[in-house]
Each structure stands twice: as structure tokens, then as C-alpha cells.
């Protein structure tokens, strides 16, 4: 257990994503020293009282980011992408050589980070997703040239407190984001549509939600528990000449596979537009 202990961590901007990572860290019991910052005191107050967490607000202490960064071995940057350069300029003088800086920000390159924090500061870029809140994230992780294998292993361990981690080159992180970063939204859309189909069959809102939502939750749990290929599990529900077979034929006839390729391509095109400043 002692060997699992993570060094001092700062999360600058502990909103939806930074806060989700914080929950994973606290739940894991492996992060005894985490300092988080937010702009508003109300947000900072809400995170106070978590085991091992010091929560600071810029409203109360305008130097909170530099204070948190100076005391940390790993600094997670969780503010909105447009705010990242200003935040990095603010904390750069406070970083000790060897402090690892990890981006949570979509679309901000490792090169942008490195140019501001300077030499001697290893940088990694991550793309987590919101199931981090319940310890079921998929996090893509790319290491910059200044980060060692040991730095990457340490940051991997940090994100593993929130779920699974995939290490990949930075050039592939936008593609990963179109699958797992945006993916929870695709799943929620499918749940909404199945709920709507249930309402269309005359079920009450409550029953429609229960049957659609619990079916997704149950199917995902079955997938996780059995470790089977989803296609195998699907075939088990699909008896030859049965009712499910008819429904699946309609879904496949609507070119679901092509639609997912098209949707994720559209997300990737948007990531490229955003990287170009559009
Ligand atoms: N949400 C996702 O699904 C997701 C997935 C992957 C990556 N990300 C990335 O995560 C980052 C944050 O997104 P989010 O959805 O978590 O946004 P968010 O909920 O708005 O969180 C940002 C937090 O930063 C705080 N903040 C603002 N300015 C600050 C400053 N100067 N110093 C310290 N804290 C400051 C805000 O506090 P106040 O509210 O008090 O101003 C807020 O709590 C983005 O870069 C995004 O690309 C998000």
C-alpha cells in the first residue's frame, strides 16, 4: 500500500473534469496530499472536507494557483482550454524542476505547454471522460519529449484511480477523443432514443426510463462481468427467426456502422478546426 502512494498533487481548476479526477484520487486512498483550486469560494467550499484535500479559491487567495503548484510534484491543469496559457504563465515561476505538468484540456498541444513552462518540466497530455466520477473513465495519455518513462508510469497510475488508461502518441489523441471523450454523449443519446421508443409504445415516463436505462446499465454490466465479445452477447439475445432478429435487421439496415464512422469523423474534423483556431 505504501508503495502505491502518489506524491503531492495539485489540480488547478477542479470543475467537472478536474473534480471527477479528484473523486477517483480520494476514493483510491492513494493520494494523501491533493491541493485543488477554483475561482469561486462556493466551489472551493464544496470540495473542502474530502480526505487529504486542501481546497483553495482565487476569490480568497489570488495566489492560490502558484501556492498549489509550488507544493506539488504533479500539477493537473483543469481549466477551460482558452484559459490554459494565462494559467501556465501564472504558475511557471513557481514550478520546481522535475514537477510533472499534466493537461486535461482538449485541443491544447504539448508544445504549447512546453513553450510556457520551459525546460526541465515534463509535460503530459490527457483526455479523460466523465465516467471518471464513478471510477469508470477511459483516459488517453500522451507524453511529451521531456517526460521520462517513469513520469508516464506515475501519471498513468494517477489516472488509473479513475478507470482505464490508454497511452498513445499525441497525434492520435483527437481520434481517441471522438470515441471515448465524446462517447458518453453517444451512449446517452441512444438511451434517450430507446426511452422515446418506449414512450411511443404507451409506457409511462417512469416505466419508459426504467426499461431503457436499466437495459443499458444491465447490458454494460453483463459485458463487464463476462468479458465476452459484444457480438457474442448480442447473438445470445438474437434467436434465429425471432423478434430481436427483426429489430437488429432494421438497425443494421439503417447503416449504423457507417453512421458511427461519419459521426466520429465529424468530431475529428471539428477538433482539427479548433486546433487551427476556428
Ligand atoms: N467535461 C468533459 O467531459 C471533459 C472531458 C475531457 C477534458 N475536459 C477538459 O477539462 C477542462 C475543464 O473542463 P470542465 O468541463 O471540467 O470545465 P468546468 O467545469 O468549467 O471546470 C473548470 C474549473 O476551473 C475553475 N477555474 C476557472 N478559472 C480558474 C483559474 N484561473 N484558476 C483555477 N481554477 C479556475 C472554474 O472555477 P469557477 O467555476 O469557480 O470559475 C471551474 O471549476 C477543459 O480544458 C476541458 O477541455 C473536459
Coordinates of C-alpha atoms and ligand atoms in Angstrom, one line a residue:
X1 CA 0.0 0.0 0.0
X2 CA 2.8 2.4 0.9
X3 CA 4.4 1.8 -2.5
X4 CA 1.1 2.8 -4.2
X5 CA 1.1 6.2 -2.5
X6 CA 1.1 9.1 -5.0
X7 CA 3.2 12.2 -4.5
X8 CA 1.7 15.6 -3.8
X9 CA -0.8 16.6 -6.5
X10 CA -2.3 19.9 -7.4
X11 CA -5.5 20.2 -9.5
X12 CA -5.8 23.7 -10.9
X13 CA -9.4 24.1 -11.9
X14 CA -11.4 21.4 -10.2
X15 CA -14.7 21.7 -12.1
X16 CA -16.5 18.8 -13.9
X17 CA -13.3 17.0 -15.1
X18 CA -10.8 18.1 -12.5
X19 CA -13.4 17.3 -9.8
X20 CA -14.1 13.9 -11.3
X21 CA -10.4 13.0 -11.2
X22 CA -10.3 14.3 -7.6
X23 CA -13.1 11.9 -6.7
X24 CA -11.1 9.0 -8.1
X25 CA -8.0 10.0 -6.2
X26 CA -9.8 10.4 -2.9
X27 CA -11.7 7.1 -3.4
X28 CA -8.5 5.2 -4.1
X29 CA -6.9 6.3 -0.8
X30 CA -3.5 6.5 -2.6
X31 CA -3.3 10.4 -2.7
X32 CA -2.7 11.7 0.8
X33 CA -1.9 15.3 -0.4
X34 CA -4.1 16.9 -3.0
X35 CA -4.5 20.7 -3.3
X36 CA -7.3 21.9 -5.6
X37 CA -8.0 25.4 -6.8
X38 CA -11.1 27.1 -8.2
X39 CA -12.1 30.7 -8.9
X40 CA -15.2 30.9 -6.7
X41 CA -15.2 30.3 -2.9
X42 CA -18.5 28.4 -3.2
X43 CA -16.9 25.8 -5.4
X44 CA -13.8 25.6 -3.2
X45 CA -16.0 25.2 -0.1
X46 CA -17.9 22.2 -1.7
X47 CA -14.6 20.3 -2.0
X48 CA -13.3 21.0 1.4
X49 CA -13.5 18.1 3.9
X50 CA -12.5 15.4 1.4
X51 CA -9.8 13.2 3.0
X52 CA -6.4 14.6 2.2
X53 CA -7.7 17.5 0.2
X54 CA -6.8 21.2 0.6
X55 CA -9.3 23.3 -1.4
X56 CA -8.3 26.9 -2.2
X57 CA -10.2 29.7 -4.1
X58 CA -8.8 32.6 -6.0
X59 CA -11.5 34.8 -4.6
X60 CA -10.0 34.3 -1.1
X61 CA -6.4 33.9 -2.2
X62 CA -5.4 35.3 -5.6
X63 CA -2.1 33.5 -5.5
X64 CA -3.7 30.1 -4.8
X65 CA -2.6 28.5 -8.2
X66 CA 1.1 29.4 -7.6
X67 CA 0.9 28.2 -4.0
X68 CA -0.7 24.9 -5.0
X69 CA 1.8 24.4 -7.9
X70 CA 4.8 25.2 -5.8
X71 CA 3.9 22.4 -3.3
X72 CA 3.1 19.7 -5.9
X73 CA 5.1 17.0 -7.7
X74 CA 2.3 16.6 -10.2
X75 CA 0.2 19.5 -11.4
X76 CA -3.1 18.8 -13.3
X77 CA -4.4 21.7 -15.4
X78 CA -8.2 21.5 -15.5
X79 CA -9.3 25.0 -16.6
X80 CA -11.0 25.6 -19.9
X81 CA -8.7 25.4 -22.9
X82 CA -8.8 29.1 -23.6
X83 CA -7.6 29.9 -20.1
X84 CA -4.6 27.5 -20.1
X85 CA -1.9 29.8 -21.4
X86 CA -2.6 32.5 -18.8
X87 CA -2.7 29.9 -16.0
X88 CA 0.6 28.4 -17.2
X89 CA 2.3 31.8 -17.3
X90 CA 1.0 32.5 -13.8
X91 CA 2.4 29.2 -12.3
X92 CA 5.6 28.7 -14.4
X93 CA 7.8 30.6 -12.0
X94 CA 6.5 28.6 -9.0
X95 CA 7.2 25.1 -10.6
X96 CA 10.2 23.2 -9.2
X97 CA 12.4 21.4 -11.8
X98 CA 11.0 18.0 -12.3
X99 CA 7.4 18.8 -11.4
X100 CA 5.2 17.0 -13.8
X101 CA 2.5 19.1 -15.6
X102 CA -0.5 17.2 -16.9
X103 CA -3.1 18.8 -19.2
X104 CA -6.7 17.8 -19.0
X105 CA -7.6 20.5 -21.6
X106 CA -9.0 19.4 -25.0
X107 CA -7.1 20.8 -28.0
X108 CA -4.2 22.4 -26.3
X109 CA -0.9 20.8 -27.6
X110 CA 2.0 19.6 -25.5
X111 CA 4.2 22.1 -27.5
X112 CA 2.0 25.0 -26.2
X113 CA 2.5 23.7 -22.6
X114 CA 6.3 23.2 -23.0
X115 CA 6.8 26.6 -24.6
X116 CA 5.3 28.3 -21.5
X117 CA 6.5 26.1 -18.6
X118 CA 10.0 25.8 -20.1
X119 CA 12.8 23.2 -19.9
X120 CA 13.1 20.7 -17.1
X121 CA 9.3 20.4 -16.6
X122 CA 7.9 17.2 -18.1
X123 CA 4.5 17.6 -19.8
X124 CA 1.9 15.0 -20.5
X125 CA -1.5 15.5 -22.2
X126 CA -4.6 13.5 -21.1
X127 CA -8.1 13.1 -22.5
X128 CA -10.3 11.5 -19.8
X129 CA -14.0 11.1 -19.9
X130 CA -16.8 11.9 -17.5
X131 CA -17.3 8.4 -16.1
X132 CA -14.2 9.2 -14.1
X133 CA -16.7 10.4 -11.5
X134 CA -17.6 6.7 -10.8
X135 CA -14.1 5.3 -11.4
X136 CA -15.0 4.1 -14.9
X137 CA -13.1 6.5 -17.1
X138 CA -11.2 5.8 -20.3
X139 CA -8.2 8.2 -20.3
X140 CA -5.9 8.7 -23.3
X141 CA -2.4 9.7 -22.2
X142 CA 0.4 11.2 -24.3
X143 CA 3.8 12.0 -23.0
X144 CA 5.9 15.0 -24.2
X145 CA 9.5 14.6 -25.2
X146 CA 10.7 15.9 -21.8
X147 CA 8.8 13.2 -19.9
X148 CA 10.6 10.0 -18.9
X149 CA 9.1 6.5 -18.8
X150 CA 8.9 6.8 -15.0
X151 CA 7.0 10.1 -15.3
X152 CA 4.5 8.5 -17.7
X153 CA 4.1 5.5 -15.4
X154 CA 3.4 7.7 -12.4
X155 CA 0.8 9.7 -14.3
X156 CA -0.8 6.5 -15.6
X157 CA -1.1 5.3 -12.0
X158 CA -2.8 8.6 -11.1
X159 CA -5.4 8.2 -13.9
X160 CA -5.9 4.5 -13.1
X161 CA -7.5 5.6 -9.8
X162 CA -10.4 6.8 -12.2
X163 CA -10.5 3.9 -14.6
X164 CA -8.6 2.6 -17.6
X165 CA -5.7 4.3 -19.3
X166 CA -4.5 4.1 -23.0
X167 CA -1.1 5.5 -23.7
X168 CA -0.8 6.8 -27.3
X169 CA 1.1 9.4 -29.4
X170 CA -0.2 12.9 -29.2
X171 CA -1.1 12.7 -32.9
X172 CA -3.8 10.1 -32.0
X173 CA -5.4 11.9 -29.0
X174 CA -8.0 13.7 -31.1
X175 CA -9.1 10.4 -32.7
X176 CA -9.4 8.8 -29.2
X177 CA -11.4 11.8 -28.1
X178 CA -14.0 11.1 -30.9
X179 CA -14.6 7.7 -29.4
X180 CA -14.1 7.8 -25.6
X181 CA -14.1 11.5 -24.9
X182 CA -17.4 12.2 -26.7
X183 CA -18.6 8.6 -26.3
X184 CA -20.6 9.1 -23.2
X185 CA -22.8 11.6 -25.1
X186 CA -23.4 9.0 -27.9
X187 CA -24.5 6.4 -25.3
X188 CA -26.8 8.9 -23.6
X189 CA -28.3 9.7 -27.0
X190 CA -29.0 6.1 -27.6
X191 CA -30.7 5.8 -24.2
X192 CA -32.8 8.8 -24.9
X193 CA -33.9 7.4 -28.2
X194 CA -34.8 4.0 -26.7
X195 CA -36.7 5.7 -24.0
X196 CA -38.6 7.6 -26.6
X197 CA -39.5 4.4 -28.4
X198 CA -40.8 3.0 -25.1
X199 CA -43.0 6.1 -24.6
X200 CA -44.2 5.7 -28.2
X201 CA -45.5 2.3 -27.2
X202 CA -47.6 3.9 -24.5
X203 CA -45.5 3.3 -21.4
X204 CA -45.4 6.0 -18.7
X205 CA -42.3 8.2 -18.5
X206 CA -41.2 6.4 -15.4
X207 CA -41.5 2.9 -16.8
X208 CA -40.0 4.0 -20.2
X209 CA -37.0 5.4 -18.4
X210 CA -36.6 2.4 -16.2
X211 CA -36.8 -0.1 -19.0
X212 CA -34.4 1.8 -21.4
X213 CA -31.9 2.9 -18.8
X214 CA -31.7 -0.3 -16.8
X215 CA -31.3 -2.2 -20.1
X216 CA -28.2 -0.2 -20.9
X217 CA -26.8 -0.5 -17.4
X218 CA -27.6 -4.2 -17.2
X219 CA -26.1 -4.9 -20.7
X220 CA -22.9 -3.0 -19.8
X221 CA -22.6 -4.8 -16.5
X222 CA -23.1 -8.2 -18.3
X223 CA -20.4 -7.2 -20.8
X224 CA -18.0 -6.2 -18.0
X225 CA -18.8 -9.3 -15.9
X226 CA -18.4 -11.9 -18.7
X227 CA -15.6 -10.2 -20.7
X228 CA -17.3 -11.7 -23.8
X229 CA -17.2 -10.1 -27.2
X230 CA -20.3 -7.8 -27.5
X231 CA -21.2 -9.6 -30.8
X232 CA -21.4 -12.9 -28.9
X233 CA -23.6 -11.4 -26.2
X234 CA -25.8 -9.9 -28.9
X235 CA -26.2 -13.2 -30.7
X236 CA -27.3 -14.8 -27.4
X237 CA -30.3 -12.4 -27.4
X238 CA -31.0 -12.9 -31.1
X239 CA -32.7 -16.2 -31.7
X240 CA -33.0 -17.2 -35.4
X241 CA -36.3 -16.0 -36.8
X242 CA -37.1 -14.3 -33.5
X243 CA -38.3 -10.8 -32.7
X244 CA -34.8 -9.3 -31.8
X245 CA -33.5 -10.5 -35.2
X246 CA -36.1 -8.4 -36.9
X247 CA -35.2 -5.3 -34.9
X248 CA -31.5 -5.8 -35.4
X249 CA -32.1 -6.2 -39.2
X250 CA -33.8 -2.7 -39.1
X251 CA -30.9 -1.2 -37.2
X252 CA -28.3 -2.7 -39.4
X253 CA -30.3 -1.7 -42.5
X254 CA -30.0 1.9 -41.3
X255 CA -26.2 1.6 -41.7
X256 CA -25.5 2.1 -38.0
X257 CA -21.8 1.2 -38.6
X258 CA -21.5 3.9 -41.3
X259 CA -23.2 6.4 -39.1
X260 CA -20.8 5.9 -36.2
X261 CA -17.9 6.3 -38.7
X262 CA -19.4 9.5 -40.1
X263 CA -20.2 10.9 -36.6
X264 CA -16.7 10.3 -35.3
X265 CA -15.2 11.7 -38.5
X266 CA -17.2 14.9 -37.9
X267 CA -15.9 15.2 -34.4
X268 CA -12.4 14.7 -35.7
X269 CA -12.9 17.4 -38.3
X270 CA -14.1 19.8 -35.6
X271 CA -11.1 19.0 -33.4
X272 CA -8.8 20.0 -36.4
X273 CA -10.8 23.2 -37.0
X274 CA -10.4 24.1 -33.3
X275 CA -6.7 23.4 -33.4
X276 CA -6.5 25.8 -36.3
X277 CA -8.2 28.4 -34.2
X278 CA -11.7 28.3 -35.8
Ligands
LIG1 N1 -16.1 17.8 -19.3 C1 -15.6 16.9 -20.0 O1 -16.2 15.9 -20.4 C2 -14.1 16.9 -20.4 C3 -13.5 15.8 -20.9 C4 -12.2 15.9 -21.2 C5 -11.4 17.0 -21.0 N2 -12.1 18.1 -20.5 C6 -11.3 19.3 -20.2 O2 -11.3 19.7 -18.9 C7 -11.1 21.1 -18.8 C8 -12.2 21.6 -17.8 O3 -13.5 21.4 -18.4 P1 -14.7 21.2 -17.4 O4 -15.8 20.7 -18.2 O5 -14.3 20.5 -16.2 O6 -15.0 22.8 -17.1 P2 -15.5 23.4 -15.7 O7 -16.5 22.5 -15.0 O8 -15.9 24.8 -16.0 O9 -14.2 23.4 -14.8 C9 -13.2 24.4 -14.9 C10 -12.9 24.9 -13.4 O10 -11.8 25.8 -13.5 C11 -12.1 26.8 -12.5 N3 -11.3 27.9 -12.8 C12 -11.6 28.9 -13.7 N4 -10.5 29.8 -13.8 C13 -9.6 29.3 -12.9 C14 -8.3 29.8 -12.6 N5 -7.8 30.9 -13.1 N6 -7.6 29.1 -11.7 C15 -8.1 28.0 -11.1 N7 -9.4 27.5 -11.4 C16 -10.1 28.2 -12.3 C17 -13.6 27.0 -12.5 O11 -13.9 27.5 -11.3 P3 -15.2 28.5 -11.2 O12 -16.4 27.8 -11.7 O13 -15.3 28.9 -9.7 O14 -14.9 29.7 -12.1 C18 -14.1 25.6 -12.8 O15 -14.4 24.9 -11.6 C19 -11.2 21.7 -20.1 O16 -9.9 22.1 -20.5 C20 -11.8 20.6 -21.0 O17 -11.2 20.6 -22.3 C21 -13.4 18.1 -20.1

